[in-house]
Coordinates of C-alpha atoms and ligand atoms in Angstrom, one line a residue:
M1 CA -20.7 -23.0 -24.5
T2 CA -18.9 -23.0 -21.1
E3 CA -17.2 -19.8 -20.4
R4 CA -13.5 -20.1 -19.7
P5 CA -12.0 -18.2 -16.7
I6 CA -10.2 -15.0 -16.9
L7 CA -6.5 -15.5 -16.1
I8 CA -5.0 -12.8 -13.9
V9 CA -1.2 -12.7 -13.4
G10 CA 0.0 -10.9 -10.3
G11 CA -1.7 -10.7 -6.9
G12 CA -1.0 -7.2 -5.8
P13 CA -3.6 -4.4 -5.4
A14 CA -4.3 -4.4 -9.2
G15 CA -4.6 -8.1 -9.6
L16 CA -6.6 -8.5 -6.4
A17 CA -9.1 -5.9 -7.6
A18 CA -9.4 -7.6 -11.0
A19 CA -9.9 -11.0 -9.4
Q20 CA -12.5 -9.7 -7.0
A21 CA -14.4 -7.9 -9.8
V22 CA -14.5 -11.0 -12.0
G23 CA -15.5 -13.3 -9.1
T24 CA -18.2 -10.9 -7.8
S25 CA -19.7 -10.7 -11.3
G26 CA -20.3 -14.4 -11.2
R27 CA -17.5 -15.3 -13.6
K28 CA -14.5 -17.5 -12.8
A29 CA -11.0 -16.2 -12.4
V30 CA -7.6 -17.9 -11.9
L31 CA -5.1 -15.7 -10.1
V32 CA -1.4 -16.7 -10.7
E33 CA 1.1 -15.2 -8.3
K34 CA 4.8 -15.9 -8.3
A35 CA 5.4 -15.1 -4.6
A36 CA 4.3 -17.4 -1.8
A37 CA 1.7 -15.0 -0.7
L38 CA -0.8 -12.5 -2.2
G39 CA -0.8 -8.7 -1.6
G40 CA 1.9 -7.3 -3.8
A41 CA 4.4 -4.7 -2.7
P42 CA 2.4 -3.4 0.3
I43 CA 2.2 -6.8 1.9
L44 CA 5.3 -8.6 0.6
Q45 CA 7.5 -5.6 1.5
G46 CA 5.8 -4.8 4.8
Y47 CA 4.6 -1.3 4.2
A48 CA 3.3 0.6 7.2
K49 CA 0.4 3.1 7.0
L50 CA -0.7 4.0 3.5
V51 CA -1.2 7.4 1.9
P52 CA -3.7 8.9 1.6
S53 CA -5.9 6.7 3.9
H54 CA -3.5 6.3 6.9
E55 CA -4.7 2.7 7.1
W56 CA -2.1 0.0 7.9
A57 CA -1.2 -1.9 4.7
R58 CA -1.8 -5.2 6.5
D59 CA -5.5 -4.1 7.1
A60 CA -6.3 -2.3 3.9
I61 CA -4.5 -4.7 1.4
G62 CA -4.8 -7.6 3.8
G63 CA -8.5 -7.2 3.6
M64 CA -8.4 -7.4 -0.2
V65 CA -6.4 -10.6 0.1
A66 CA -8.9 -12.1 2.5
R67 CA -11.9 -11.2 0.3
V68 CA -10.3 -12.8 -2.8
Q69 CA -9.4 -15.9 -0.9
Q70 CA -13.0 -16.2 0.3
N71 CA -14.4 -15.7 -3.2
A72 CA -15.6 -19.1 -4.4
N73 CA -15.2 -18.0 -8.1
V74 CA -11.5 -17.2 -7.7
T75 CA -8.8 -19.9 -7.8
V76 CA -5.6 -18.7 -6.3
L77 CA -2.3 -20.3 -7.3
T78 CA 0.8 -19.0 -5.5
D79 CA 4.5 -19.8 -6.1
A80 CA 3.3 -20.1 -9.8
Q81 CA 4.4 -18.5 -13.0
V82 CA 3.2 -18.7 -16.6
Q83 CA 5.8 -20.2 -18.9
A84 CA 3.8 -20.3 -22.2
F85 CA 0.7 -18.6 -23.5
A86 CA -0.9 -19.5 -26.8
G87 CA -4.3 -19.2 -28.6
E88 CA -6.6 -16.3 -29.4
P89 CA -9.2 -14.2 -27.5
G90 CA -11.8 -16.5 -26.0
R91 CA -9.5 -19.5 -26.4
F92 CA -6.2 -19.0 -24.7
V93 CA -4.1 -21.8 -23.1
A94 CA -1.5 -20.8 -20.4
T95 CA 1.1 -23.4 -19.3
L96 CA 2.5 -22.9 -15.9
K97 CA 6.1 -23.7 -14.9
D98 CA 4.9 -26.9 -13.1
G99 CA 3.3 -28.0 -16.4
K100 CA -0.3 -27.2 -15.3
R101 CA -2.5 -25.9 -18.2
I102 CA -5.2 -23.3 -17.8
E103 CA -7.7 -22.5 -20.5
A104 CA -8.7 -18.8 -20.4
E105 CA -11.0 -16.4 -22.1
A106 CA -8.7 -13.5 -21.7
A107 CA -5.7 -12.6 -19.5
I108 CA -4.9 -9.6 -17.3
L109 CA -1.2 -8.7 -16.5
A110 CA -1.1 -7.1 -13.1
T111 CA 2.6 -7.9 -12.5
G112 CA 3.5 -4.6 -10.9
F113 CA 7.0 -3.1 -10.5
T114 CA 10.4 -3.7 -9.0
H115 CA 11.8 -1.3 -6.3
F116 CA 14.8 0.7 -7.4
D117 CA 18.0 -0.9 -6.1
S118 CA 19.9 1.9 -4.3
L119 CA 23.2 0.1 -5.0
N120 CA 22.8 1.8 -8.5
K121 CA 23.3 5.2 -6.8
P122 CA 26.6 4.4 -4.9
E123 CA 27.6 8.0 -4.3
W124 CA 24.6 8.4 -2.0
G125 CA 26.1 5.9 0.5
F126 CA 23.7 2.9 0.3
G127 CA 25.6 -0.4 0.7
T128 CA 28.6 1.5 2.1
Y129 CA 27.1 2.8 5.4
P130 CA 24.6 0.7 7.4
D131 CA 22.7 3.8 8.4
V132 CA 21.8 4.7 4.8
V133 CA 18.5 2.9 4.3
T134 CA 15.5 3.0 1.9
T135 CA 11.9 4.1 2.4
V136 CA 11.0 0.4 2.3
Q137 CA 13.3 -0.3 5.2
V138 CA 11.7 2.5 7.2
E139 CA 8.2 1.2 6.3
Q140 CA 9.3 -2.1 7.8
M141 CA 10.7 -0.5 10.9
I142 CA 7.4 1.3 11.5
S143 CA 5.2 -1.7 10.7
S144 CA 7.3 -4.0 12.9
G145 CA 6.4 -1.7 15.9
K146 CA 10.1 -1.3 16.8
G147 CA 10.2 2.4 16.0
I148 CA 12.9 4.3 14.1
R149 CA 16.4 3.1 14.9
C150 CA 19.9 3.3 13.3
P151 CA 20.7 -0.2 12.0
S152 CA 24.4 0.2 13.0
D153 CA 23.8 0.4 16.8
G154 CA 20.1 0.6 17.4
R155 CA 20.1 4.2 18.7
V156 CA 17.2 6.5 18.1
P157 CA 18.4 9.1 15.5
D158 CA 18.6 12.7 16.5
R159 CA 18.5 13.8 12.9
V160 CA 17.1 12.0 9.8
A161 CA 17.5 13.1 6.1
I162 CA 15.1 11.8 3.5
L163 CA 16.5 12.1 0.0
L164 CA 13.8 12.3 -2.7
C165 CA 14.0 11.0 -6.3
V166 CA 16.4 8.2 -5.7
G167 CA 16.2 6.1 -8.9
S168 CA 13.6 8.5 -10.5
R169 CA 14.0 11.6 -12.6
D170 CA 17.7 10.7 -13.1
R171 CA 18.7 10.5 -16.7
Q172 CA 22.3 9.6 -15.8
I173 CA 21.1 6.2 -14.7
G174 CA 18.4 5.8 -17.4
R175 CA 15.4 6.5 -15.2
E176 CA 13.8 9.8 -16.3
W177 CA 10.3 9.1 -15.0
C178 CA 8.7 10.5 -11.8
S179 CA 7.6 7.7 -9.5
K180 CA 4.5 9.7 -8.5
V181 CA 4.0 8.6 -4.9
C182 CA 7.4 9.0 -3.2
C183 CA 7.0 12.7 -2.4
T184 CA 3.7 12.0 -0.6
V185 CA 5.0 8.8 1.0
S186 CA 8.1 10.6 2.3
A187 CA 6.1 13.6 3.7
N188 CA 3.9 11.0 5.5
M189 CA 6.9 9.0 6.7
A190 CA 8.5 12.2 8.0
M191 CA 5.3 12.9 10.0
E192 CA 5.2 9.4 11.3
I193 CA 8.9 9.6 12.4
R194 CA 8.2 12.8 14.3
E195 CA 5.1 11.2 15.9
L196 CA 7.0 8.1 17.0
S197 CA 10.1 10.0 18.1
P198 CA 9.4 13.7 18.8
Q199 CA 13.0 14.4 19.6
T200 CA 14.1 13.4 16.1
N201 CA 14.4 16.2 13.5
V202 CA 13.5 15.3 9.9
Y203 CA 14.9 17.0 6.8
I204 CA 13.6 16.3 3.3
Y205 CA 16.0 17.0 0.4
Y206 CA 14.1 17.7 -2.8
M207 CA 14.4 18.8 -6.5
D208 CA 10.7 19.6 -6.8
I209 CA 7.9 18.6 -4.5
R210 CA 5.1 16.6 -6.3
T211 CA 2.5 15.9 -3.7
F212 CA 0.0 16.1 -6.5
G213 CA -3.7 17.0 -6.3
L214 CA -5.3 17.0 -2.8
Y215 CA -2.1 15.6 -1.2
E216 CA -0.5 19.1 -1.1
G217 CA -2.5 20.2 2.0
E218 CA -2.7 17.0 3.9
F219 CA 0.9 15.9 3.4
Y220 CA 3.2 18.7 2.2
W221 CA 1.9 21.7 4.2
K222 CA 0.8 19.6 7.2
S223 CA 4.3 18.0 7.5
Q224 CA 5.9 21.5 7.7
E225 CA 3.3 23.4 9.7
E226 CA 2.3 20.8 12.2
A227 CA 5.1 18.2 12.3
K228 CA 7.9 20.8 11.7
V229 CA 9.6 18.8 9.0
K230 CA 12.2 20.9 7.2
Y231 CA 12.5 21.0 3.4
I232 CA 15.8 21.7 1.7
K233 CA 15.8 22.3 -2.1
A234 CA 19.2 20.9 -3.0
R235 CA 21.3 19.1 -5.5
I236 CA 23.1 16.3 -3.6
A237 CA 26.7 15.5 -4.4
E238 CA 27.4 12.7 -2.0
V239 CA 26.7 11.0 1.3
T240 CA 29.9 10.3 3.3
S241 CA 30.8 9.8 7.0
D242 CA 33.0 11.8 9.4
G243 CA 33.6 8.7 11.4
K244 CA 30.8 9.4 13.8
R245 CA 27.8 10.5 11.7
L246 CA 26.8 10.5 8.1
V247 CA 27.4 13.7 6.1
V248 CA 25.1 14.9 3.3
K249 CA 27.0 17.3 1.0
G250 CA 25.4 19.2 -1.8
E251 CA 24.3 22.6 -3.0
D252 CA 21.3 24.5 -1.7
T253 CA 19.8 25.5 -5.0
L254 CA 17.6 28.3 -3.6
V255 CA 20.6 30.3 -2.1
K256 CA 23.1 28.7 -4.4
R257 CA 25.6 27.9 -1.6
P258 CA 27.3 24.6 -0.6
I259 CA 25.5 22.8 2.2
T260 CA 26.9 20.1 4.5
I261 CA 24.8 18.7 7.3
P262 CA 25.6 15.7 9.6
F263 CA 22.8 13.1 10.1
D264 CA 22.3 9.9 12.0
L265 CA 20.1 8.2 9.5
V266 CA 19.8 8.8 5.7
V267 CA 16.7 7.5 3.9
H268 CA 16.6 7.0 0.1
A269 CA 13.1 7.6 -1.2
I270 CA 13.4 4.9 -3.9
G271 CA 11.4 4.8 -7.1
M272 CA 9.4 2.3 -9.0
D273 CA 11.4 0.5 -11.7
P274 CA 9.8 -1.7 -14.4
N275 CA 9.3 -5.3 -13.2
V276 CA 12.5 -7.2 -13.8
D277 CA 10.3 -9.9 -15.3
N278 CA 9.0 -7.6 -18.1
M279 CA 11.2 -8.9 -20.9
T280 CA 10.1 -12.5 -20.1
L281 CA 6.4 -11.4 -19.8
S282 CA 6.7 -9.6 -23.1
A283 CA 8.0 -12.7 -24.8
V284 CA 5.6 -15.2 -23.1
F285 CA 2.4 -13.1 -23.6
G286 CA 3.4 -11.4 -26.9
V287 CA 2.9 -7.9 -25.6
T288 CA 5.1 -4.9 -26.4
L289 CA 6.9 -2.8 -23.8
N290 CA 7.1 1.0 -23.9
R291 CA 10.5 2.7 -24.2
Y292 CA 11.0 2.7 -20.4
G293 CA 10.4 -1.1 -20.1
Y294 CA 6.8 -1.0 -18.7
I295 CA 4.0 -3.0 -20.4
D296 CA 2.6 -0.8 -23.1
K297 CA -1.1 0.2 -23.2
A298 CA -2.6 0.2 -26.7
T299 CA -4.3 3.6 -26.0
P300 CA -4.5 5.8 -22.9
Y301 CA -8.2 6.4 -23.1
A302 CA -11.1 4.3 -24.5
Q303 CA -9.4 1.0 -24.4
M304 CA -7.4 1.8 -21.3
A305 CA -6.5 -1.8 -20.2
Q306 CA -5.8 -3.1 -23.7
T307 CA -2.2 -4.3 -24.5
S308 CA -0.8 -4.7 -28.0
R309 CA -2.2 -8.3 -28.1
P310 CA -6.0 -8.6 -28.3
G311 CA -7.5 -10.4 -25.4
V312 CA -4.5 -9.5 -23.1
Y313 CA -5.1 -6.6 -20.7
V314 CA -2.8 -4.8 -18.2
A315 CA -3.4 -2.9 -15.0
G316 CA -1.6 -1.1 -12.2
A317 CA 2.2 -0.5 -11.8
A318 CA 2.9 -2.9 -14.6
T319 CA 2.1 0.1 -16.9
G320 CA 4.3 2.6 -15.0
P321 CA 4.5 4.2 -11.6
E322 CA 1.0 4.1 -10.0
T323 CA -0.7 4.7 -6.7
I324 CA -2.6 1.9 -5.0
D325 CA -6.0 3.5 -5.6
D326 CA -5.2 4.0 -9.3
A327 CA -3.9 0.4 -9.5
I328 CA -7.2 -0.8 -8.0
A329 CA -9.3 1.2 -10.4
Q330 CA -7.2 -0.1 -13.3
G331 CA -7.6 -3.7 -12.1
Q332 CA -11.4 -3.2 -12.1
A333 CA -11.3 -1.6 -15.5
A334 CA -9.2 -4.5 -16.9
A335 CA -11.7 -7.0 -15.4
L336 CA -14.6 -5.3 -17.2
A337 CA -12.7 -5.1 -20.5
A338 CA -11.6 -8.8 -20.2
M339 CA -15.1 -10.0 -19.4
T340 CA -16.8 -8.1 -22.2
R341 CA -13.8 -8.3 -24.4
A342 CA -14.7 -4.7 -25.4
G343 CA -11.1 -4.1 -26.4
V344 CA -11.1 -7.0 -28.8
G345 CA -14.4 -5.8 -30.3
L346 CA -13.0 -2.3 -30.8
A347 CA -9.7 -3.6 -32.1
R348 CA -11.6 -5.7 -34.7
A349 CA -13.8 -2.8 -35.6
A350 CA -10.8 -0.8 -36.3
E351 CA -9.3 -3.4 -38.6
Ligands
FAD1 C1 8.3 2.7 -0.6 C2 7.0 2.8 -1.2 C3 5.8 3.1 -0.5 C4 4.6 3.2 -1.2 N1 3.5 3.5 -0.4 C5 2.3 3.8 -1.1 C6 1.2 4.3 -0.4 O1 1.3 4.6 0.8 N2 0.1 4.6 -1.1 C7 0.0 4.3 -2.4 O2 -1.1 4.6 -3.0 N3 1.0 3.8 -3.1 C8 2.2 3.5 -2.5 N4 3.2 3.0 -3.1 C9 3.0 2.5 -4.5 C10 2.4 1.0 -4.4 O3 3.4 0.1 -4.0 C11 1.9 0.6 -5.8 O4 0.9 1.6 -6.2 C12 1.2 -0.8 -5.8 O5 2.0 -1.7 -5.2 C13 0.8 -1.2 -7.2 O6 0.1 -2.4 -7.2 P1 0.2 -3.4 -8.3 O7 -0.7 -4.5 -8.0 O8 0.1 -2.8 -9.6 O9 1.7 -4.0 -8.3 P2 2.5 -4.8 -7.1 O10 2.2 -4.3 -5.8 O11 4.0 -4.7 -7.6 O12 2.0 -6.3 -7.3 C14 2.4 -7.1 -8.4 C15 2.3 -8.5 -8.0 O13 2.6 -9.3 -9.2 C16 3.5 -10.4 -8.8 N5 4.3 -10.7 -10.0 C17 5.3 -10.0 -10.5 N6 5.8 -10.6 -11.6 C18 5.1 -11.8 -11.7 C19 5.1 -12.9 -12.6 N7 6.0 -12.9 -13.6 N8 4.3 -13.9 -12.5 C20 3.4 -13.9 -11.5 N9 3.3 -12.9 -10.5 C21 4.1 -11.8 -10.7 C22 4.3 -9.8 -7.6 O14 4.9 -10.8 -6.8 C23 3.3 -9.0 -6.9 O15 2.6 -9.7 -6.0 C24 4.5 2.9 -2.5 C25 5.6 2.6 -3.3 C26 6.9 2.5 -2.7 C27 8.1 2.2 -3.5
SF4_2 S1 7.1 11.7 -6.6 FE1 8.6 13.2 -5.8 S2 10.3 11.9 -5.0 FE2 9.1 10.6 -6.4 S3 10.1 10.8 -8.3 FE3 8.4 12.3 -8.4 S4 9.4 14.2 -7.6 FE4 10.8 12.5 -7.1

């Protein structure tokens, strides 16, 4: 019997890793990406240097894209989306929006996340003041080579505030999860700003610092001790303007006193929301979502990549906030599960 390909949906780090693993093993993969290009958030959003490797996203993830494009066993379809998905493990049929049909052995959902929209946090000034921006915008400033500038008039800022946990750990707006990478990304970004513009002072406002694991030394402590980044443990009330500069008002929660500091540029360290497509993906692929809206994993351990539907696997930030290295590892794990259909076997054994 001819083996059908593995269908992979989403061409970010997780989907690229899955496609490369399937292709390198000698099996066929079809990679369906809704955007016009591969690479996921790091490429499509123009990230600068990644943590923890300090490699440019365009080199690190761009390299993954090139390897997948050169893999003769992988068919890449961009500007494409799956509209219907029917059948059973070993014999699925996916129908794309343009009517094209793909027969598949199994499917891997690597559909990632959506960046938190800071307009949902209006009291912190985004959308009102042009010099309130997001970490994604600062990534783009750095990767474009233009340096750090205030969007309003192009000046180099004297003082920058990075506000952590914007759209994460915030029950009032229905987002109680921690987005995992933004503390480390922000500490790294603060060091990059100091390197690009040594006259600029950078302050990080935080509830808690979660530079987890080995990132504590290389990012949290290094940013303070070598780059002289200042950390303020605070509860922020609002970001306003005095007509000349932005003003961050809040309470310093260590000394329990009000704190008001003027800034030239305020950066929201935005979190990782569930992909806005997840309700549609859930309906099309017949997979359940967890209570936060991410795609549910059947179990966290032995059948790591398995969804609620046998033969359909999930990897990366589609399952919740993930780092790139974990998204890649999960993509490879999902490829192995899909090729061996271990999950199906185990699920059947449990019946
Ligand atoms: C500001 C910021 C900076 C970050 N910097 C770092 C860092 O330095 N290091 C690090 O480890 N992590 C970083 N991250 C996290 C990183 O972005 C994620 O770990 C990574 O993008 C997850 O990869 P993924 O493939 O799971 O998802 P994504 O990168 O989101 O890729 C998903 C892909 O699926 C596609 N897609 C979505 N829906 C569909 C659909 N319905 N049909 C077809 N295709 C679809 C998307 O277009 C996209 O190409 C950062 C996050 C943020 C917010
Ligand atoms: S990683 Fe840090 S900034 Fe991001 S949500 Fe968690 S605690 Fe907040």
